[in-house]
Short mmCIF file of C-alpha atoms in Angstrom, two decimals:
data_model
loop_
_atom_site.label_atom_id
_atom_site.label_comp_id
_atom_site.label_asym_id
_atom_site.label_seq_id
_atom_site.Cartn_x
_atom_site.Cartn_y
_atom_site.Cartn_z
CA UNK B 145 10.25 -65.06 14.53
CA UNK B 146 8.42 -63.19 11.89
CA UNK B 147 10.19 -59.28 11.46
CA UNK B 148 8.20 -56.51 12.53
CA UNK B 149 8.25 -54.94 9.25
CA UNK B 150 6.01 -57.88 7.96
CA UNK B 151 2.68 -58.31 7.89
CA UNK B 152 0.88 -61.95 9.27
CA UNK B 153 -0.24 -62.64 5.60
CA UNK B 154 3.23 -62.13 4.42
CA UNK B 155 2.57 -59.17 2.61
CA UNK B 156 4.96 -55.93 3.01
CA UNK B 157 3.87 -53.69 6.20
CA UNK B 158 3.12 -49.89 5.18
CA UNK B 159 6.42 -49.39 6.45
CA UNK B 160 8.50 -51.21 4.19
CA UNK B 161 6.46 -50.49 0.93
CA UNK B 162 6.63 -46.54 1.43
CA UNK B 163 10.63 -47.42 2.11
CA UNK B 164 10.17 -49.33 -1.12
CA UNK B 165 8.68 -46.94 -2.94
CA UNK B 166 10.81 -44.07 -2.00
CA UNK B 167 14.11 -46.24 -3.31
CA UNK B 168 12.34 -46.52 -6.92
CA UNK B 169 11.71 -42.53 -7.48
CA UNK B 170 14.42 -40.16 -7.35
CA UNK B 171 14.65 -38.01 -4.27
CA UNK B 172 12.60 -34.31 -4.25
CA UNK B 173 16.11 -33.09 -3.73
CA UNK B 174 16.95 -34.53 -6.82
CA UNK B 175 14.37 -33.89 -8.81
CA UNK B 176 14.87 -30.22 -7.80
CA UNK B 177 18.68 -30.27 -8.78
CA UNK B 178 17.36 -31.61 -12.13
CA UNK B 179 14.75 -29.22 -12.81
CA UNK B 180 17.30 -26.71 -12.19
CA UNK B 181 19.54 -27.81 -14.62
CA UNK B 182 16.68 -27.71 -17.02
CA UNK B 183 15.93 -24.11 -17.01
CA UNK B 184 19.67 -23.49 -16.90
CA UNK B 185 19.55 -25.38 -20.60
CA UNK B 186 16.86 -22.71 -21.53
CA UNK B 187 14.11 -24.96 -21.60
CA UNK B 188 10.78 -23.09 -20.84
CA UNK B 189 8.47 -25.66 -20.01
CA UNK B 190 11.13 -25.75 -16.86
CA UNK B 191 10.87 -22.07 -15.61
CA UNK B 192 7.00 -22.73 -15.68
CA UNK B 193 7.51 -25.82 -13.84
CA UNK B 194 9.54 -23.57 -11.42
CA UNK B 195 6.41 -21.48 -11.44
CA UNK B 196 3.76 -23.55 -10.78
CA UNK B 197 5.92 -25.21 -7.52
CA UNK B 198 6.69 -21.70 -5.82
CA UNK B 199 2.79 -20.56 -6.68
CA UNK B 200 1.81 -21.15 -3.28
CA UNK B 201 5.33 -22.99 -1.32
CA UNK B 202 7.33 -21.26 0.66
CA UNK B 203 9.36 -24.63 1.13
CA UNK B 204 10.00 -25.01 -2.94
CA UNK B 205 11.44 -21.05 -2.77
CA UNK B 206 13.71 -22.04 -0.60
CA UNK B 207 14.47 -25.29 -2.35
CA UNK B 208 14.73 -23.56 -5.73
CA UNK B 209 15.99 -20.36 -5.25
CA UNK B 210 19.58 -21.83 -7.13
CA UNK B 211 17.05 -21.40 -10.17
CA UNK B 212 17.35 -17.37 -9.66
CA UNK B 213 20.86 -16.90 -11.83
CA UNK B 214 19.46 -19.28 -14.60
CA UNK B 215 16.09 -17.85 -14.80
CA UNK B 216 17.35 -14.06 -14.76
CA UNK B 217 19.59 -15.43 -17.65
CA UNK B 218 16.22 -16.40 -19.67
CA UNK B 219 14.82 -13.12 -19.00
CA UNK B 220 17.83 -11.50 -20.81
CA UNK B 221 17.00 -14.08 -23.77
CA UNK B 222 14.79 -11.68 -25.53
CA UNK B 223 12.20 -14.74 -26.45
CA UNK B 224 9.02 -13.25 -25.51
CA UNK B 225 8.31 -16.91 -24.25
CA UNK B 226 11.26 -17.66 -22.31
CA UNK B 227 11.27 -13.82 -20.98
CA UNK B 228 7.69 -14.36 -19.89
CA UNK B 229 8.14 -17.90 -17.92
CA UNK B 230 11.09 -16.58 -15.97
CA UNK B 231 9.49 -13.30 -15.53
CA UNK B 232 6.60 -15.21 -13.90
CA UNK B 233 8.86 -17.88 -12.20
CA UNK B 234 10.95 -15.11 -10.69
CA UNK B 235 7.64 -13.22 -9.39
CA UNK B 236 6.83 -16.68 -7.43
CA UNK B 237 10.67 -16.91 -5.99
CA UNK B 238 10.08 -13.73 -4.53
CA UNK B 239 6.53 -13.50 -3.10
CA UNK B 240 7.24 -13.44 0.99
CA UNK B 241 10.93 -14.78 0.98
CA UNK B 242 13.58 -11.71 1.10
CA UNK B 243 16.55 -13.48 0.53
CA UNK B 244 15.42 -14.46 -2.78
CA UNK B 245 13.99 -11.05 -3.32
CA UNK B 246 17.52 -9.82 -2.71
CA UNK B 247 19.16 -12.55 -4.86
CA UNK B 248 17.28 -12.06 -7.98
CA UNK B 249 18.22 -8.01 -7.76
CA UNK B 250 21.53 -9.00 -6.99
CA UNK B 251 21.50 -11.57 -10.12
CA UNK B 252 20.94 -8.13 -12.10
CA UNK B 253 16.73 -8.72 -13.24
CA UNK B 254 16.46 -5.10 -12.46
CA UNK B 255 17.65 -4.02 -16.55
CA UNK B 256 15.51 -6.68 -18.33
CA UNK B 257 12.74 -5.57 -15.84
CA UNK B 258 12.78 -2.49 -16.54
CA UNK B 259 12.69 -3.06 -20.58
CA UNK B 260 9.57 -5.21 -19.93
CA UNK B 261 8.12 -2.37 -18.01
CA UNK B 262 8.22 -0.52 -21.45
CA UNK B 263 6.71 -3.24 -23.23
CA UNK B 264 3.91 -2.32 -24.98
CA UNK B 265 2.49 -6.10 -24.56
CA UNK B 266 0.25 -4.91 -21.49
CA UNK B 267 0.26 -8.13 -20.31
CA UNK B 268 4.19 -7.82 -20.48
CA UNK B 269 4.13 -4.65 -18.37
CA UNK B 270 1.63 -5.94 -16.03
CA UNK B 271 3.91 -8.54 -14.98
CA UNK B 272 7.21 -6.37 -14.55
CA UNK B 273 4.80 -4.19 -12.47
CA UNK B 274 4.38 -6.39 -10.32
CA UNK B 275 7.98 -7.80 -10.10
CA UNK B 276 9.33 -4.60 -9.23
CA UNK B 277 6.31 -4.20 -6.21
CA UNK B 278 7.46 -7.68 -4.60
CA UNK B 279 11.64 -6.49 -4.90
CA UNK B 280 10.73 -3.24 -3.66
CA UNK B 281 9.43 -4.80 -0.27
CA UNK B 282 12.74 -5.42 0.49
CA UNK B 283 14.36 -2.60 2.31
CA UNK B 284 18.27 -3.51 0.73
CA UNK B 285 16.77 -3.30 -2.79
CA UNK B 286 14.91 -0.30 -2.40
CA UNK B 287 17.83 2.16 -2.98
CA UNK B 288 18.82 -0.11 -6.02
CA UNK B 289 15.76 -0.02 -7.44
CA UNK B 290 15.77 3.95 -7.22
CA UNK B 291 18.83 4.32 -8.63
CA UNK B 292 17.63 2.21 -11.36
CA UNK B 293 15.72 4.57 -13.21
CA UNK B 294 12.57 2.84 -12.39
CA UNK B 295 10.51 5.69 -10.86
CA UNK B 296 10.01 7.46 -13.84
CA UNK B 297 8.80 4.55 -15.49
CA UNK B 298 6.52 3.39 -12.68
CA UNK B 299 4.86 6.67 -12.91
CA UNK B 300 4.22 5.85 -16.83
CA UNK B 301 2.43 2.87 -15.87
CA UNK B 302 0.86 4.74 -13.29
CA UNK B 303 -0.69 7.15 -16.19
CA UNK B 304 -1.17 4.48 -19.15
CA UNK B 305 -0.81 0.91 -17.79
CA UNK B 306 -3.83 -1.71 -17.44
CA UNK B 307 -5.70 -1.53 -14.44
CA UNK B 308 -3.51 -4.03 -11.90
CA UNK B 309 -0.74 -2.44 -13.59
CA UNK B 310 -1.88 0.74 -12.27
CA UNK B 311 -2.49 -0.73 -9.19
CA UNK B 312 0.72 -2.44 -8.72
CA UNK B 313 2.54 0.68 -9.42
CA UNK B 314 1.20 3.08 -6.97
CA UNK B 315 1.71 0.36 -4.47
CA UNK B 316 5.76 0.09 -5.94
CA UNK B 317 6.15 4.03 -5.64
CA UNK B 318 5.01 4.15 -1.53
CA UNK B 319 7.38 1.27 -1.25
CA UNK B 320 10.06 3.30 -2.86
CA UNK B 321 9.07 6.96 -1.41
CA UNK B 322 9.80 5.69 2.23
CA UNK B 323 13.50 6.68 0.87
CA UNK B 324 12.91 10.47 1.59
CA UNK B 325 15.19 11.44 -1.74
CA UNK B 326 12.95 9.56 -3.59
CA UNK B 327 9.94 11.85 -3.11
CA UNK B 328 11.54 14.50 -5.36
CA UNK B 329 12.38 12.02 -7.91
CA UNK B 330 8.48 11.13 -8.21
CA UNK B 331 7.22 14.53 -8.50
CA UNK B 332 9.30 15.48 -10.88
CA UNK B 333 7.46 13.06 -13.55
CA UNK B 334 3.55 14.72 -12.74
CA UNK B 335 2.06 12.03 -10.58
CA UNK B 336 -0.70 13.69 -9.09
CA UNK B 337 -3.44 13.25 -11.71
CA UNK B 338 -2.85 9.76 -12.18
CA UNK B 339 -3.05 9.60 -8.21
CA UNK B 340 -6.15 11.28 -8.18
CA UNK B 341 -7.64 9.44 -11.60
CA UNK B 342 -7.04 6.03 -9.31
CA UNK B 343 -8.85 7.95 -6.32
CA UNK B 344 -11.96 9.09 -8.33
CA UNK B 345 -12.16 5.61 -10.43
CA UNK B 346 -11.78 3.19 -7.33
CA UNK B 347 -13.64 2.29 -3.86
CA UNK B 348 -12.68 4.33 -1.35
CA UNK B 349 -11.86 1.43 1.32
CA UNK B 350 -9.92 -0.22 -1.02
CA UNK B 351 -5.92 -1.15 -0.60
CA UNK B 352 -5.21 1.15 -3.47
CA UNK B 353 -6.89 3.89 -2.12
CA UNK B 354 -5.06 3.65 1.34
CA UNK B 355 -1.75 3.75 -0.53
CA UNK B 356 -2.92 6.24 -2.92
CA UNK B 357 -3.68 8.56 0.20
CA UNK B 358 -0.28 7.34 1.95
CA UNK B 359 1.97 8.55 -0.79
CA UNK B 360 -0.37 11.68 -1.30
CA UNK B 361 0.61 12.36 2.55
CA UNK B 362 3.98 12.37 1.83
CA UNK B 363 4.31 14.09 -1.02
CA UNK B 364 1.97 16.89 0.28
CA UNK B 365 4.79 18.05 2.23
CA UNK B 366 6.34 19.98 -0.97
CA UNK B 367 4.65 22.63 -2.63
CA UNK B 368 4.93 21.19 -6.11
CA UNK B 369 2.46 18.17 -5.40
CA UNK B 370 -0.10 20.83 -3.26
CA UNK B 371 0.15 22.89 -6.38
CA UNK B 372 -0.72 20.24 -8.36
CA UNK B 373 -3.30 18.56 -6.30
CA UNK B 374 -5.31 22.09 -5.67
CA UNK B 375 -5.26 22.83 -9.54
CA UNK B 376 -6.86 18.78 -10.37
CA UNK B 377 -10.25 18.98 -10.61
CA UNK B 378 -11.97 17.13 -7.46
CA UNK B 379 -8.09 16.55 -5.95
CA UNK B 380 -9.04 17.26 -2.37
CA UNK B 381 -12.49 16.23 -3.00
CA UNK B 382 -10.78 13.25 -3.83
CA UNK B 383 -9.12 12.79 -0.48
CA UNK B 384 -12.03 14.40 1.59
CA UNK B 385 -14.19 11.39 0.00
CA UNK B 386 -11.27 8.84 1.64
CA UNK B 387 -11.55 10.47 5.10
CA UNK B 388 -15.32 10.11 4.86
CA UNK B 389 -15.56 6.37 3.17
CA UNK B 390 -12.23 4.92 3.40
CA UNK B 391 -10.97 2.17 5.49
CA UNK B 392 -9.13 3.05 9.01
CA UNK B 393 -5.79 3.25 7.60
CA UNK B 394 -7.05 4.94 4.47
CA UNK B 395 -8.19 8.20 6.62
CA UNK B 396 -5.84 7.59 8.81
CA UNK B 397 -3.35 8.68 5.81
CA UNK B 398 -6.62 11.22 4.58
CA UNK B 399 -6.89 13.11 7.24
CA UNK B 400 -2.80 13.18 7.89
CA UNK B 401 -2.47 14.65 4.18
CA UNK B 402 -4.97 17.34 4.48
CA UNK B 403 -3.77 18.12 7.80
CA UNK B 404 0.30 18.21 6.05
CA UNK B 405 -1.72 20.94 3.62
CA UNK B 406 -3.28 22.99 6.17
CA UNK B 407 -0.06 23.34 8.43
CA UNK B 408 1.56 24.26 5.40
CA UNK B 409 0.03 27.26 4.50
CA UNK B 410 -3.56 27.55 6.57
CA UNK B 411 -4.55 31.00 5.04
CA UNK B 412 -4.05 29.50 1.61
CA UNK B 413 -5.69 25.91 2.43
CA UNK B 414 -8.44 26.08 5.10
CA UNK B 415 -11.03 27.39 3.15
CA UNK B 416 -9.98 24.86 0.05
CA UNK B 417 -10.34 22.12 3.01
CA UNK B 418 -13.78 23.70 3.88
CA UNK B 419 -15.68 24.17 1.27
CA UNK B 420 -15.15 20.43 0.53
CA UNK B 421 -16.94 19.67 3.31
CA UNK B 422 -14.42 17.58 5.55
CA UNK B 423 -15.59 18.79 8.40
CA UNK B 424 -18.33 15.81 8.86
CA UNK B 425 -15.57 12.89 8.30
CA UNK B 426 -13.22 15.01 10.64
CA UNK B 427 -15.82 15.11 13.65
CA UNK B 428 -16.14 11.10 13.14
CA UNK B 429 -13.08 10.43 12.84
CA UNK B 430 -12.31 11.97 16.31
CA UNK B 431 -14.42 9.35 18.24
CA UNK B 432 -13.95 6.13 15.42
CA UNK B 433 -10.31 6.84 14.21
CA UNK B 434 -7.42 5.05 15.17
CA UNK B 435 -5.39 6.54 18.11
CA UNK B 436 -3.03 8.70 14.62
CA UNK B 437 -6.26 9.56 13.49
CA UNK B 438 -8.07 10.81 16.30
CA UNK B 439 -5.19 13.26 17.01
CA UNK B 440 -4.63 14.33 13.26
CA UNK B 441 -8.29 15.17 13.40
CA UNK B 442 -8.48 17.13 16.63
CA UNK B 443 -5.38 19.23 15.48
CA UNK B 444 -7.00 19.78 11.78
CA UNK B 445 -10.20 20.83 13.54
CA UNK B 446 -8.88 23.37 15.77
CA UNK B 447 -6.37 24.83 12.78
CA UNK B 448 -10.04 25.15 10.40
CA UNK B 449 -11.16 27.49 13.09
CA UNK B 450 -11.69 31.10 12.47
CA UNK B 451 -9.06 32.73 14.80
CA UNK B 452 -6.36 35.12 13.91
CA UNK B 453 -4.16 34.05 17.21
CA UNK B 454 -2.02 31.21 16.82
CA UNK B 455 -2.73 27.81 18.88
CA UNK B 456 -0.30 28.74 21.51
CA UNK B 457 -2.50 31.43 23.05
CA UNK B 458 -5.98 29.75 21.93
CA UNK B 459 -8.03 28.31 25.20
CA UNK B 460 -8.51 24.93 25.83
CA UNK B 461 -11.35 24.63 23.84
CA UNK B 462 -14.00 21.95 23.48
CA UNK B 463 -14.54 20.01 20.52
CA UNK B 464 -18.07 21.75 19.87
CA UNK B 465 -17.13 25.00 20.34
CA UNK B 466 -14.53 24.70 17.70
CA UNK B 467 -16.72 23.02 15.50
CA UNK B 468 -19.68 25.37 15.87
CA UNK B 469 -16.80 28.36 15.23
CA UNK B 470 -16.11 26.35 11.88
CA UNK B 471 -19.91 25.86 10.95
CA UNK B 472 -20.11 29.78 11.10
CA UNK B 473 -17.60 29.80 8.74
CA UNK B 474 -19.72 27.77 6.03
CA UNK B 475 -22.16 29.32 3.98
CA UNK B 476 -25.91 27.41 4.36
CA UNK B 477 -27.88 26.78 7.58
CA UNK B 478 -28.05 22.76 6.36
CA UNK B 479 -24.02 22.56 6.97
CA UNK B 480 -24.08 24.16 10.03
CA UNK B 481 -26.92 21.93 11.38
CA UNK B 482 -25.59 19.17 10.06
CA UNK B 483 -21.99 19.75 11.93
CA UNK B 484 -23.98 20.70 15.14
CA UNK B 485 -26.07 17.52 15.13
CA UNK B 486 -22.79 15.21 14.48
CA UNK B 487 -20.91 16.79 17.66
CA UNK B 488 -24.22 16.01 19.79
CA UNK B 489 -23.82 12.33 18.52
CA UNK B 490 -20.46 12.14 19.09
CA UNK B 491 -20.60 13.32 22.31
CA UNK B 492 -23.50 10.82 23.10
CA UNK B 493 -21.08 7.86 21.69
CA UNK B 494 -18.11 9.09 23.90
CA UNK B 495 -20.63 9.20 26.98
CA UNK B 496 -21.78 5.64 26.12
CA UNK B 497 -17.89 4.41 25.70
CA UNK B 498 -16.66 6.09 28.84
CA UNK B 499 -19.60 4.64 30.90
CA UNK B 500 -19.02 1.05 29.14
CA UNK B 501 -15.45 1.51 30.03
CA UNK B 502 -16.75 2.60 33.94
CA UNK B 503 -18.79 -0.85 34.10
CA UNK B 504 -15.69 -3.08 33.11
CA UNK B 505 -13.87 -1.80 35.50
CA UNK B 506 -16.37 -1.90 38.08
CA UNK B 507 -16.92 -5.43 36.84
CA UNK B 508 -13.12 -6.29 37.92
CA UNK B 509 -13.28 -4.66 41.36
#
């Protein structure tokens, strides 16, 4: 009787020549272990091997990650060729898996990092930029990282680094300034004009500008960075722009840093918030913001008023009359008008959503 794994002609089935041809080449496993070994002998043609398999594998960073300790190794080398392959191989290892993220910190990259950020090969710096964004993802390296040293010299990029290092490093500092102790640390090195630079230079919907706007929010709440940003030309501007132009989570943070200002000190900031004319972006951003938004905007509106009684005893209010009590405020008859007309629109769009909503439900009844 003629075996299964045989075809009628006598030829091998597909079966038994894949089996066949998986006995004559060395296992992936293998091949892995060996590569391994490789860029634990230094050789850089193997960390860029190590690269070019993580680029877009989750599976291979899994599979490789026993090339973290030999690749940190070649980073401390000092070869500006070796440092750069495992520089790059170590970004891959890292992109969205956190066990190597914490592995390669824990393998001690963080000092040779840290010297590349000061490299003044751009390219160099760009890199370690970008290292130090993917490990500072990771909530257990955060604290690590700040007590690194690396904040100062993020901001340094942040002022004189290449474009996507610039970018990388505002997105490394809101990683690190969730850790409240860190905000201090970052104003402390002057990063408001860089902030704002990126602000002015970039689109306003645009990732950067969102986390330029989130780390503004959070550092508005000390008087150091409101200082600062009030004495940069076109600072609020700057974030006034955002909450006009910006995508939904960049006013959402817009609108939540001008509103940190106001409570702050409203005698000293409403006028300042004013005269940059937010008021427009506000009004829209109470009917097209997200739920945070919507409510960060209602309670910046009613603190731009002209009253001299706090909230607590104000009346309830509606959204035009505290708007048409701001557009006194505002010198020309075009910004008044203009603030008038958007509350009549808004109010038409809320009328059209509530009766929309009215219809679906009277659709499931």
């Amino acid at each position: 009787m003629e075996s299964p794994e045989a075809c009628s002609s006598g030829e091998a089935s597909p079966v038994a020549a894949a089996a066949a041809a998986a006995a004559e080449r060395p296992s992936e496993a293998a091949a892995l272990l060996a590569l391994v070994d490789r860029v634990r002998a230094g050789e850089v043609d193997a960390a860029r091997e190590v690269r070019r398999l993580t680029r877009a594998s989750a599976r291979h960073r899994r599979k490789l990650a026993a090339a973290v300790d030999p690749l940190v190794a070649m980073l401390r080398s000092g070869k500006a060729d070796a440092g750069e392959a495992a520089l790059l191989a170590l970004l891959n290892l890292a992109v969205k898996d956190e066990r190597n993220k914490i592995k390669i910190v824990d393998a001690g990259a963080l000092e040779p990092l840290l010297g590349y950020l000061q490299s003044s090969d751009l390219n160099l710096q760009e890199y370690a930029t970008a290292a130090l964004l993917t490990l500072s993802a990771s909530s257990t390296n955060k604290p690590i990282i700040s007590a690194s040293g690396a904040i100062p010299l993020l901001v340094k990029v942040l002022k004189e680094g290449n474009p996507q290092a610039k970018n990388d490093a505002v997105m490394a500092l809101y990683n690190l300034s969730t850790i409240i102790d860190n905000l201090q640390a970052i104003l402390s090195v002057q990063p408001i004009p860089p902030l704002v630079g990126l602000l002015k230079g970039g689109k306003r919907s645009s990732k950067i500008a969102d986390k330029c706007c989130a780390l503004l929010e959070s550092l508005l709440a000390y008087d150091q960075c409101r200082v600062a940003l009030t004495s940069e030309e076109g600072g609020v501007l700057a974030i006034v722009e955002v909450l006009e132009e910006g995508s939904l989570q960049g006013r959402e943070h817009a609108v939540g840093a001008l509103l940190t200002m106001c409570q702050s000190d409203r005698s000293k900031y409403r006028d300042l918030i004013l005269n940059e004319g937010a008021i427009p972006g506000l009004l829209e951003l109470t009917v097209h913001g997200t739920p945070k938004s919507r409510m960060k905007a209602h309670v910046l509106l009613d603190l731009l008023r002209n009253s001299p009684y706090p909230r607590s005893r104000l009346p309830a209010d509606t959204l035009e009359n505290i708007v048409t009590n701001i557009a006194s405020q505002i010198d020309g008859e075009d910004c008044g008008g203009k603030a008038k007309k958007m509350v009549a629109e808004m109010v038409k769009v809320s009328m059209e959503q509530s009766l929309r909503h009215l219809q679906r439900r009277a659709s499931f009844t």
